[in-house]
Tab-separated table of C-alpha atoms in Angstrom:
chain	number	residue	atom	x	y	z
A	1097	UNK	CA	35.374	30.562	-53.701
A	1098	UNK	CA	34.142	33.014	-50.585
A	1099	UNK	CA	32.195	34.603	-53.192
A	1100	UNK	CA	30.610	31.416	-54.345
A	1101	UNK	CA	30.072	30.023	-50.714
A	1102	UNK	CA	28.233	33.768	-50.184
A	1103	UNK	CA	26.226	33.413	-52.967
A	1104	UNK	CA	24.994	29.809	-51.526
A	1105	UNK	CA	24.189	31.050	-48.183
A	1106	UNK	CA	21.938	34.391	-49.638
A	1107	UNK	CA	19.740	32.194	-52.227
A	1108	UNK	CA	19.067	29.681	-49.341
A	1109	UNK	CA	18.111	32.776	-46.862
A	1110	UNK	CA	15.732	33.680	-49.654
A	1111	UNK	CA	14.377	30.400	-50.224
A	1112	UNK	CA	13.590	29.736	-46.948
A	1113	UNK	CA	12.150	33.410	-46.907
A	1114	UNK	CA	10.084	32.602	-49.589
A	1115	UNK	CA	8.855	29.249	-48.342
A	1116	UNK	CA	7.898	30.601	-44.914
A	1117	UNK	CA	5.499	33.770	-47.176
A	1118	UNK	CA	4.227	31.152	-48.933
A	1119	UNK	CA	2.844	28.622	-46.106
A	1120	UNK	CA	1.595	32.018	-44.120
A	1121	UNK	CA	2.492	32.828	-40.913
A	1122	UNK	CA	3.669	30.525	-38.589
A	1123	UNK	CA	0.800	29.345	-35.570
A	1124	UNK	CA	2.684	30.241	-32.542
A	1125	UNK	CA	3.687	26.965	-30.559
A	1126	UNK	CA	1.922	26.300	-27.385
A	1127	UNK	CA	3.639	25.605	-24.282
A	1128	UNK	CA	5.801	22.484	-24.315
A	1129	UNK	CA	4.837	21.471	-27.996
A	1130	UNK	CA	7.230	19.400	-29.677
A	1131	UNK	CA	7.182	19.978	-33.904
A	1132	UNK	CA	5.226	17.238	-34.935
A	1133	UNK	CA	4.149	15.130	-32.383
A	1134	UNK	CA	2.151	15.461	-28.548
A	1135	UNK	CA	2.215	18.239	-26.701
A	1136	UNK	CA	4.815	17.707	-23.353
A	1137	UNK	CA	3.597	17.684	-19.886
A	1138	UNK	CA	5.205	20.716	-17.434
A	1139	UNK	CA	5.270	19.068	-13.933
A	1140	UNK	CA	5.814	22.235	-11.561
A	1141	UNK	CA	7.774	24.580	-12.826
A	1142	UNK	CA	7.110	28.557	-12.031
A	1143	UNK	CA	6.267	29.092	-15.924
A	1144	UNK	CA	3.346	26.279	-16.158
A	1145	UNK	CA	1.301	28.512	-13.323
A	1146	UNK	CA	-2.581	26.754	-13.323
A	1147	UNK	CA	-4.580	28.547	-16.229
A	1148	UNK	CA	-8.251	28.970	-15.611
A	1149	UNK	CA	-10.219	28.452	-18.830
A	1150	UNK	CA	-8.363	30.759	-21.621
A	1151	UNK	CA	-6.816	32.967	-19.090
A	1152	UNK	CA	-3.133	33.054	-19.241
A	1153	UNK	CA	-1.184	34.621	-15.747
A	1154	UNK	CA	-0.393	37.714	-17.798
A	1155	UNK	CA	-4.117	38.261	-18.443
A	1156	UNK	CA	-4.072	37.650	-22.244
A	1157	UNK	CA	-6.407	36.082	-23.480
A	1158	UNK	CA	-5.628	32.480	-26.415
A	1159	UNK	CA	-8.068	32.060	-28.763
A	1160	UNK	CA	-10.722	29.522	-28.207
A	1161	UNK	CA	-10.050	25.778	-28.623
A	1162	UNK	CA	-11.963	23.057	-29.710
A	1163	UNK	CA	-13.434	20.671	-27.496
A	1164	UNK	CA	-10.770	18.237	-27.036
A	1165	UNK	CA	-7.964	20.484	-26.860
A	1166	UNK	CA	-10.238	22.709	-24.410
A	1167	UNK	CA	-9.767	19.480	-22.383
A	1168	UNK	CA	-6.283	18.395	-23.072
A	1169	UNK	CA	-5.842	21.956	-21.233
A	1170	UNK	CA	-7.947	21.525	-18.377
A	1171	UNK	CA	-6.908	17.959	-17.299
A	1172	UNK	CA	-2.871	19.530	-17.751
A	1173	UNK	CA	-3.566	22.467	-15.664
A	1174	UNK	CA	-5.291	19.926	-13.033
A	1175	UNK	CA	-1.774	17.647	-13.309
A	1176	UNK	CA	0.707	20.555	-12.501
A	1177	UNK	CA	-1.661	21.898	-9.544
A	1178	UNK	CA	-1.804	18.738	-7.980
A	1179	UNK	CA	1.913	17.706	-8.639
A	1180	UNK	CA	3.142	20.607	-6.621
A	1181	UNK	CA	0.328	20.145	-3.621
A	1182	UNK	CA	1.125	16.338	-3.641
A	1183	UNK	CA	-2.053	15.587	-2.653
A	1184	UNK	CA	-3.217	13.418	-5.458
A	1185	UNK	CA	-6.692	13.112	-8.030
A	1186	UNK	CA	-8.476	12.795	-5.115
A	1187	UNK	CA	-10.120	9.682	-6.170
A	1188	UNK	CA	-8.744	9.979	-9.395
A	1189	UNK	CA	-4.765	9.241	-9.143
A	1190	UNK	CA	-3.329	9.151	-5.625
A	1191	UNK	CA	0.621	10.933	-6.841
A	1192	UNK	CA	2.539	8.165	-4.127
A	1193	UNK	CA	0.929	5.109	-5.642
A	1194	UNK	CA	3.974	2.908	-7.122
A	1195	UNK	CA	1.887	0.697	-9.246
A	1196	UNK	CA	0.034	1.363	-11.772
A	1197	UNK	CA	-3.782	1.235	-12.215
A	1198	UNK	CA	-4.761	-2.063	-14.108
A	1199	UNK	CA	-6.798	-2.441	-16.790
A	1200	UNK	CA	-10.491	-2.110	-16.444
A	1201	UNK	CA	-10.052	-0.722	-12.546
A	1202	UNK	CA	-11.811	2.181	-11.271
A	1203	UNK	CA	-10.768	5.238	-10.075
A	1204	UNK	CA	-10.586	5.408	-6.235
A	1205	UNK	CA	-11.218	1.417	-6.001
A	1206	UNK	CA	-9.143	-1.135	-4.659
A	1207	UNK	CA	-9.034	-4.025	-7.727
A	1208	UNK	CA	-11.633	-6.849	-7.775
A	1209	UNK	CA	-9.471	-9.805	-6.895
A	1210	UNK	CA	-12.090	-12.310	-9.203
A	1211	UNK	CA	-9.924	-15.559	-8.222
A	1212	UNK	CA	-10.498	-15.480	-4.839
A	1213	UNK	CA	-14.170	-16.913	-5.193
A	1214	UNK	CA	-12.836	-20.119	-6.245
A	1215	UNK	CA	-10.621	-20.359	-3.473
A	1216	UNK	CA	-13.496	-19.752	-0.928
A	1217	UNK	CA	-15.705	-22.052	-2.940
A	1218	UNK	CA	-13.016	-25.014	-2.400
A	1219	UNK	CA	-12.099	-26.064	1.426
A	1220	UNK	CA	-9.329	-28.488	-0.472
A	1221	UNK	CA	-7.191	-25.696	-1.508
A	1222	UNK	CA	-5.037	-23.829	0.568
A	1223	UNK	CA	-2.772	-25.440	3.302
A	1224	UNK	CA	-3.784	-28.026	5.613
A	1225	UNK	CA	-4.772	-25.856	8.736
A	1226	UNK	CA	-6.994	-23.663	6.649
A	1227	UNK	CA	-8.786	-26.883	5.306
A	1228	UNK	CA	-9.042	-28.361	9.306
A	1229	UNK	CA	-10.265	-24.937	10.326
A	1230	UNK	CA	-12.678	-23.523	7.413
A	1231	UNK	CA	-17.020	-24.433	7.985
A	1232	UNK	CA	-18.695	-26.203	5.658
A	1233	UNK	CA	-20.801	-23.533	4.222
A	1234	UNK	CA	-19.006	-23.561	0.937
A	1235	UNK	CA	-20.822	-23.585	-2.066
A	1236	UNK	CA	-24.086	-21.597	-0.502
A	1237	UNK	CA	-24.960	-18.029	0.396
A	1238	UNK	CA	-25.032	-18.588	3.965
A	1239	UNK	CA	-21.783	-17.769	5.957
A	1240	UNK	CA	-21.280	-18.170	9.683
A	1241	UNK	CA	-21.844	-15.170	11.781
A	1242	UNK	CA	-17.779	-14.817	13.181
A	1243	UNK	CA	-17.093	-14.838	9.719
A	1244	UNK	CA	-19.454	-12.246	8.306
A	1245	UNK	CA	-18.541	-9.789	10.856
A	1246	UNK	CA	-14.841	-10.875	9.962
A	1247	UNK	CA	-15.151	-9.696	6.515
A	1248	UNK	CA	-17.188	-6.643	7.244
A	1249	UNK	CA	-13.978	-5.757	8.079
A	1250	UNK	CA	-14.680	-5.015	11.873
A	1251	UNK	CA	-12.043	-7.945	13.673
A	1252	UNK	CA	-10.269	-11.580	12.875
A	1253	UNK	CA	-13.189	-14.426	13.712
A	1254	UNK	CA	-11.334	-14.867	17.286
A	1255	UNK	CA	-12.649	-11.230	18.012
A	1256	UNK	CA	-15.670	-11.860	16.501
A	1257	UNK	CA	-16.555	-14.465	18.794
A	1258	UNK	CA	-16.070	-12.318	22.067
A	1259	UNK	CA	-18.072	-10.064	20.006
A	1260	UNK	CA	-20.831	-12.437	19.948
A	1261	UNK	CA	-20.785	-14.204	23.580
A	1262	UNK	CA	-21.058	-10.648	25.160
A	1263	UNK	CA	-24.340	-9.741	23.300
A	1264	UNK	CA	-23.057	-7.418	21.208
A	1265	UNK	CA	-24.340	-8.566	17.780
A	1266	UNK	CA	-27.659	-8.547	16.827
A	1267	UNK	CA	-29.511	-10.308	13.865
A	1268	UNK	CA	-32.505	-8.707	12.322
A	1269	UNK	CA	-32.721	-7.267	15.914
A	1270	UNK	CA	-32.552	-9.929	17.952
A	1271	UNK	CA	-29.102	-10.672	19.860
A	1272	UNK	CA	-27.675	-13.521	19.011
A	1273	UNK	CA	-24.591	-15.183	21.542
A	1274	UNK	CA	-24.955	-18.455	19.541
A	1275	UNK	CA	-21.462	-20.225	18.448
A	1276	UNK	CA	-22.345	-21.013	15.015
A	1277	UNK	CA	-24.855	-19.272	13.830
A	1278	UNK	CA	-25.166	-18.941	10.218
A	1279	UNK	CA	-26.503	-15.666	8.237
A	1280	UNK	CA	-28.023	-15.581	5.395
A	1281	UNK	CA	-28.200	-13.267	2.424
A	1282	UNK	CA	-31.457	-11.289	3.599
A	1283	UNK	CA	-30.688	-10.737	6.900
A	1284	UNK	CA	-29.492	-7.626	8.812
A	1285	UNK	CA	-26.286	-8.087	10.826
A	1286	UNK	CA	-25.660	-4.974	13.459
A	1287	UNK	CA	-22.557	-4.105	15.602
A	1288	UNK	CA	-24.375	-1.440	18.033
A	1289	UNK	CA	-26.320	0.554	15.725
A	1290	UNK	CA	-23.690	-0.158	12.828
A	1291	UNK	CA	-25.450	-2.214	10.254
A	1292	UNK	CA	-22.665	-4.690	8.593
A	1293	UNK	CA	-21.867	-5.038	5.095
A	1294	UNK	CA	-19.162	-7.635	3.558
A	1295	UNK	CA	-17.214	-5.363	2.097
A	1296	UNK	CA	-14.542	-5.284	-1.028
A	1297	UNK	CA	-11.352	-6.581	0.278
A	1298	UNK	CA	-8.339	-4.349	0.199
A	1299	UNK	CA	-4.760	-5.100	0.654
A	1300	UNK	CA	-2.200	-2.401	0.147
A	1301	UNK	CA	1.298	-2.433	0.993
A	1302	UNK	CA	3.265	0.692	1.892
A	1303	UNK	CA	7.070	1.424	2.655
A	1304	UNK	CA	7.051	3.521	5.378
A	1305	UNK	CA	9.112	6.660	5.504
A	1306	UNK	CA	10.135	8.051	9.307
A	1307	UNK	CA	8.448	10.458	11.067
A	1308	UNK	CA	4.957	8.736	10.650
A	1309	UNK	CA	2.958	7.066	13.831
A	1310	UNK	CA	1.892	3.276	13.057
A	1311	UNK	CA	-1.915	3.824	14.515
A	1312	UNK	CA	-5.368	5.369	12.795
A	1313	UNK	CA	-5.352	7.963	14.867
A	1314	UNK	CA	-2.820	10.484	16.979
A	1315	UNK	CA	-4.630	12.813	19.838
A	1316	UNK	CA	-1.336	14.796	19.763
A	1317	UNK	CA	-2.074	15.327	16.180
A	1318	UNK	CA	1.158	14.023	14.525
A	1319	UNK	CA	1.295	12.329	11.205
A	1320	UNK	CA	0.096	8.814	11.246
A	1321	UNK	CA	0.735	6.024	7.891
A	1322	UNK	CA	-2.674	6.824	7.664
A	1323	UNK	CA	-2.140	10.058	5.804
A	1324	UNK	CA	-0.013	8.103	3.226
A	1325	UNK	CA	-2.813	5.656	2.384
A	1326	UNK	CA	-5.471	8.502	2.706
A	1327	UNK	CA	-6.699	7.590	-1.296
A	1328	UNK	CA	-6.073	4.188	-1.713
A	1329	UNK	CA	-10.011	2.986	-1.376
A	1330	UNK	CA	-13.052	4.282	0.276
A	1331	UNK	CA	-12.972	0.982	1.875
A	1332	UNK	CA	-11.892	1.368	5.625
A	1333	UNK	CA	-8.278	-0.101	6.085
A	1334	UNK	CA	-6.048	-0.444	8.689
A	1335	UNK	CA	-2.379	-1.421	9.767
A	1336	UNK	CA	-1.272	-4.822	10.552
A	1337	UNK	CA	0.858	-4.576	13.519
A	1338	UNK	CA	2.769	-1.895	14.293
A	1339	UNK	CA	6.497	-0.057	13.196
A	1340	UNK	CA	8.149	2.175	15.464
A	1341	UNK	CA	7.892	6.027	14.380
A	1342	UNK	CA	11.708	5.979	13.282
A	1343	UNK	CA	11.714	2.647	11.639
A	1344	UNK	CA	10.952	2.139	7.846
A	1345	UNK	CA	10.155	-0.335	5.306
A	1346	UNK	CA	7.372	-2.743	4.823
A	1347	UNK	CA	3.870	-1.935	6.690
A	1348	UNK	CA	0.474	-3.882	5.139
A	1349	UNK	CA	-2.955	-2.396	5.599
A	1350	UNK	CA	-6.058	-4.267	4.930
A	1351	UNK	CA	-9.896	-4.934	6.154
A	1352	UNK	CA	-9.185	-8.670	5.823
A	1353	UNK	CA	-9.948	-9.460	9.871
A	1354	UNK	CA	-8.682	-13.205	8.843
A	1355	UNK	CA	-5.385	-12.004	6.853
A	1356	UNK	CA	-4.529	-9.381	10.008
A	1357	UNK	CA	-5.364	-11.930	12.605
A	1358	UNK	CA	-2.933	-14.679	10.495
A	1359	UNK	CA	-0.058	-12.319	10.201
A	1360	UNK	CA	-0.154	-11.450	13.927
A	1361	UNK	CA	-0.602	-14.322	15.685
A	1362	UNK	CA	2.519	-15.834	16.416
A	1363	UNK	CA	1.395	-19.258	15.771
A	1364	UNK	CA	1.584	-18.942	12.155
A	1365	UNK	CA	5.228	-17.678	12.439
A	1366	UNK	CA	4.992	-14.403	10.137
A	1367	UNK	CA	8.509	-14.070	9.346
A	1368	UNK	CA	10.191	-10.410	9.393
A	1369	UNK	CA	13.257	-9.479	7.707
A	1370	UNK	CA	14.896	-6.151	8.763
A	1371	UNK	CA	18.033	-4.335	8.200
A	1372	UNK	CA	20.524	-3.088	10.941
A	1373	UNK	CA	22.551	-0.041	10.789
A	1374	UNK	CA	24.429	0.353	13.765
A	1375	UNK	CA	26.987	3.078	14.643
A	1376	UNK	CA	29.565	1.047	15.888
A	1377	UNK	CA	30.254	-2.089	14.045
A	1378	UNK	CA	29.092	-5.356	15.097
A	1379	UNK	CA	31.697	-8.150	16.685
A	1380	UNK	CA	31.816	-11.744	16.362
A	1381	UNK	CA	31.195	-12.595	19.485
A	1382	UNK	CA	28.029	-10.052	19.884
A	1383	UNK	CA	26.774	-11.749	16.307
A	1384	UNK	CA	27.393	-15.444	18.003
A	1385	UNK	CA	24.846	-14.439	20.562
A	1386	UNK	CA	22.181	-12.964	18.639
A	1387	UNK	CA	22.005	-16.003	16.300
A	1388	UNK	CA	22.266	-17.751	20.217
A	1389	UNK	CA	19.002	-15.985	21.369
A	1390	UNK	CA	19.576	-12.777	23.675
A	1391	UNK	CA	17.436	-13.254	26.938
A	1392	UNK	CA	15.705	-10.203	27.768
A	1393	UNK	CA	13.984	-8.860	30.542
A	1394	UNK	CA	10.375	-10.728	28.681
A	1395	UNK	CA	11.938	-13.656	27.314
A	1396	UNK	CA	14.194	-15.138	25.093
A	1397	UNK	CA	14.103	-13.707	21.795
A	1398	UNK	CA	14.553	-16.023	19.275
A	1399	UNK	CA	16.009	-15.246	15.567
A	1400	UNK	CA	15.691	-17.066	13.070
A	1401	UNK	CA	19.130	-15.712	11.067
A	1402	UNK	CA	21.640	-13.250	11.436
A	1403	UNK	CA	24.385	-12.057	9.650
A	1404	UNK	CA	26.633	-9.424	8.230
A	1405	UNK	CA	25.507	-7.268	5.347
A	1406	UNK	CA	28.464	-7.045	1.972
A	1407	UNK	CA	31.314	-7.859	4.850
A	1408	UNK	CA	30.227	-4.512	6.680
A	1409	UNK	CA	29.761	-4.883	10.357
A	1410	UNK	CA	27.605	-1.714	10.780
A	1411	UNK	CA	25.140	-3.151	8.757
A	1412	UNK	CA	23.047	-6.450	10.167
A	1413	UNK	CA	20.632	-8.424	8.610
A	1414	UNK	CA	18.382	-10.208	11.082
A	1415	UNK	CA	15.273	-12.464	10.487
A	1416	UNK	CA	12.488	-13.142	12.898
A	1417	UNK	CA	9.065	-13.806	13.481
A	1418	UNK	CA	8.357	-12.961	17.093
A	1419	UNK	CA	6.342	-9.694	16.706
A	1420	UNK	CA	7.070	-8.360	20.416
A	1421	UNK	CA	7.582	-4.561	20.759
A	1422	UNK	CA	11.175	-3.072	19.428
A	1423	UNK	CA	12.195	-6.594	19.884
A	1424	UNK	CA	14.737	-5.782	17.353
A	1425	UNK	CA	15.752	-2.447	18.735
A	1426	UNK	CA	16.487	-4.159	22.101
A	1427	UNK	CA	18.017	-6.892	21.053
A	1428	UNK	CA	21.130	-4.692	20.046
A	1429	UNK	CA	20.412	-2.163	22.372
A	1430	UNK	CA	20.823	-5.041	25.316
A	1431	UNK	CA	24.361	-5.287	23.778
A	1432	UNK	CA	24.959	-2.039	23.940
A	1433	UNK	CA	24.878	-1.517	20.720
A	1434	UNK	CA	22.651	2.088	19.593
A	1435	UNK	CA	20.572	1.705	16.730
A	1436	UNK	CA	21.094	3.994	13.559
A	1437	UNK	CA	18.240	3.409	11.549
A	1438	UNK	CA	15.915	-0.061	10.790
A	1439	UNK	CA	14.320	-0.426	7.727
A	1440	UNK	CA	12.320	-3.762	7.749
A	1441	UNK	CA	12.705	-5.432	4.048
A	1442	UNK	CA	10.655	-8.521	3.868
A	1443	UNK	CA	7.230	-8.995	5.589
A	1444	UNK	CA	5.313	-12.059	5.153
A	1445	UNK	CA	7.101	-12.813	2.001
A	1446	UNK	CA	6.356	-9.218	0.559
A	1447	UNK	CA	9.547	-7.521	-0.135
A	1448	UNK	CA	10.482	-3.520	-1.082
A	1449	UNK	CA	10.834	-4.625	-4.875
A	1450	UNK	CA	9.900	-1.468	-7.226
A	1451	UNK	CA	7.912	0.186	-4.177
A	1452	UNK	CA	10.247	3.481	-2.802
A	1453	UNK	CA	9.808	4.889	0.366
A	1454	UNK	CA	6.611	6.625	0.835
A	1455	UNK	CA	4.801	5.446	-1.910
A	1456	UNK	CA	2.475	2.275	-1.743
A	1457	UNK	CA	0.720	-0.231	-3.548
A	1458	UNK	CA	-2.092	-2.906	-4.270
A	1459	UNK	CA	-1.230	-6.322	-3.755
A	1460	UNK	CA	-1.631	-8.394	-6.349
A	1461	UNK	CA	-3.655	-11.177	-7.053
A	1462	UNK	CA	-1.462	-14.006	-6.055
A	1463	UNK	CA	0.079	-12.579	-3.339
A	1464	UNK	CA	-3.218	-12.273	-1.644
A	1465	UNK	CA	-3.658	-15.831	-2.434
A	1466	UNK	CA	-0.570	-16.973	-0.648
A	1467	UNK	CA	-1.286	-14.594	2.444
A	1468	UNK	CA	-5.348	-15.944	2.800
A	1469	UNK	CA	-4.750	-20.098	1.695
A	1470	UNK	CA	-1.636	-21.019	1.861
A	1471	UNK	CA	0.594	-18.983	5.097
C-alpha cells in the first residue's frame, strides 16, 4: 500500500512537472495580483513604496506595459502616496469624505442640487413664513439686491441690508442705498472692489473631532474645521455657528447667507441635541432642575428635554435650541457638575448617521430642501 500511495504522489509530481514545461514559464505575479481576477490595492504598507514610471525602490527596472496597465500603475502609486499623507486627490478625492461621489458629479464640485429651481420658482411651497416673507420676483431673471448679495454668498439678506443703507454696494458703479432694488441679469453688482457672482450653493456637514477651532481663521495658527473641509468645493464656505474647541459632533458649513441666517436666529428655534458625559453621575434632583430651566448669570436657559442616557447617570442627553455660548457647558457646570466630553448629535434635524468623526459630507438633496422651505 505505501508503495502504491508513493507511486501516486511521484507520477502526479511529474505531471504537474510536465504541465508547467509545457505552458512555459510562469509570468511572475505583480504585486498584490490575485490568480485570475483584478489586481489588489496596497494602502500604505512599507513594501508598496511610490514607483516612479518603471522604477522599482531596488532600482530594477519591469518591462514596459501597455497603455492601460502603464496607468492602472500610475493612478495606484498616486492612491498609496496620498493614503499615507492624508491629504486627499486634491480636487480629485478628498480621503475624509464619508459619502460617496454621485453619479455624473465632478471632481472638486459640490453637487448641482437641480430641484431647488422649482422651489424658488414657487412662493406656495415651503412653510408659511417663507411664503409671507419671499418677493415676488419669481418666475423672472431679476432678483432683489439683499438677495443677490445673499447668495453671492457674502451675508443672510438682514446683513445685506445694512450692507446697502451704508453705501456700500454699488450697481454698475453707482451706489445704490435703495430698499428694494431689483438686479437684473446684465448688471454688475460690487461689494468694495469685489464684483459679485451668485454662486453654486454648497452645504456640507462635518463631525467635528477635538482639538479644532470653530472660525476661518486662527492668528495663533492652530487648527481650525477649516482644514477638514479644505477640498470639499472651490466654492467659499463657512461655519454656521460655532462649537467649542473640545466639543464634537455635528458642525454645517455653507455659502447659503439665508440657510446660516435661519439656523442662527433664534426665532426659528434650531433645535440642538447633544450628549453629556459627566464625571460624576447626575442626581435626580440636579436632572429636575435642568428640565426646570437653570437661571444663569444671562438668563434663564431653557431646555427643551433632558434625560438619562441607557439608565447611566454620567451620561445626559439634553435638547435645546438657544444657541448662547457653552450654554450647555454651564448649565452643568452651574451645578457643579465638570464636563467630560460633549459631542452634539442632532443639528437642525441632521444627525451623525454613517458620518465618523472627522470625516464630512454633502447634504443631500432633500435635506437642503427641508433646511431652505420648510424650517
Amino acid at each position: 500500500m505505501a508503495r502504491a500511495a508513493a507511486k501516486v504522489a511521484s507520477s502526479a509530481s511529474s505531471h504537474r512537472a510536465h504541465s508547467a514545461s509545457a505552458m512555459g514559464p510562469r509570468a511572475p505575479r505583480s504585486n498584490g495580483e490575485r490568480p485570475g481576477g483584478f489586481e489588489k490595492r496596497g494602502f500604505g504598507s512599507e513594501r508598496d513604496a511610490v514607483r516612479v514610471g518603471n522604477a522599482r525602490p531596488d532600482g530594477d527596472e519591469r518591462p514596459a506595459l501597455g497603455k492601460f496597465a502603464q496607468r492602472r500603475e500610475d493612478l495606484k502609486a498616486q492612491e498609496r502616496s496620498v493614503r499615507r499623507s492624508g491629504t486627499g486627490y486634491g480636487t480629485t478625492i478628498q480621503t475624509n469624505r464619508a459619502d460617496k461621489p454621485r453619479f455624473g458629479e465632478r471632481p472638486g464640485e459640490a453637487p448641482d442640487y437641480k430641484n431647488l429651481k422649482h422651489y424658488d420658482a414657487d412662493p406656495n411651497r415651503g412653510n408659511k413664513r417663507r411664503r409671507d416673507q419671499e418677493n415676488q420676483d419669481f418666475g423672472t431673471d431679476e432678483l432683489r439686491l439683499n438677495r443677490y448679495i445673499a447668495n453671492a454668498g457674502i451675508c443672510s439678506r438682514r446683513e445685506a441690508d445694512a450692507l446697502i443703507a451704508s453705501g456700500e454696494i454699488r450697481v454698475n458703479g453707482e451706489v445704490v442705498t435703495e430698499m428694494g432694488y431689483k438686479v437684473q441679469p446684465t448688471d454688475t453688482v460690487q461689494y468694495g472692489k469685489t464684483n459679485l457672482n451668485r454662486e453654486k450653493s454648497v452645504y456640507v456637514l462635518l463631525n467635528k473631532p477635538k482639538d479644532f477651532l470653530t472660525t476661518t481663521d486662527d492668528p495663533e495658527g492652530r487648527r481650525t474645521v477649516m482644514e477638514l473641509v479644505a477640498n470639499a468645493s472651490k466654492e467659499r464656505i463657512f461655519p454656521v455657528g460655532r462649537l467649542d474647541r473640545n466639543t464634537t459632533g455635528l458642525l454645517l458649513f455653507t455659502n447659503d447667507g439665508e440657510v446660516a441666517q435661519r439656523l442662527s436666529h433664534p426665532s426659528h428655534k434650531n433645535k440642538k441635541i447633544y450628549q453629556v458625559e459627566l464625571s460624576t453621575p447626575l442626581t435626580e434632583d440636579d436632572l429636575r432642575k435642568i428640565g426646570e430651566g437653570i437661571e444663569l448669570e444671562d438668563g434663564k436657559a431653557e431646555v427643551d428635554d433632558v434625560a438619562v442616557v441607557a439608565g447611566n447617570p454620567h451620561f445626559v442627553g439634553i435638547e435645546i435650541h438657544i444657541g448662547r455660548n457653552r450654554i450647555v457647558r454651564r448649565i452643568f457646570e452651574h451645578l457643579g457638575y465638570d464636563v467630560v466630553a460633549l459631542d452634539r448629535v442632532q443639528y437642525a434635524g441632521l444627525t451623525k448617521k454613517e458620518l465618523p468623526r472627522g470625516k464630512w459630507r454633502f447634504l443631500s438633496e432633500q435635506e437642503v430642501i427641508r433646511l431652505k422651505y420648510f424650517m
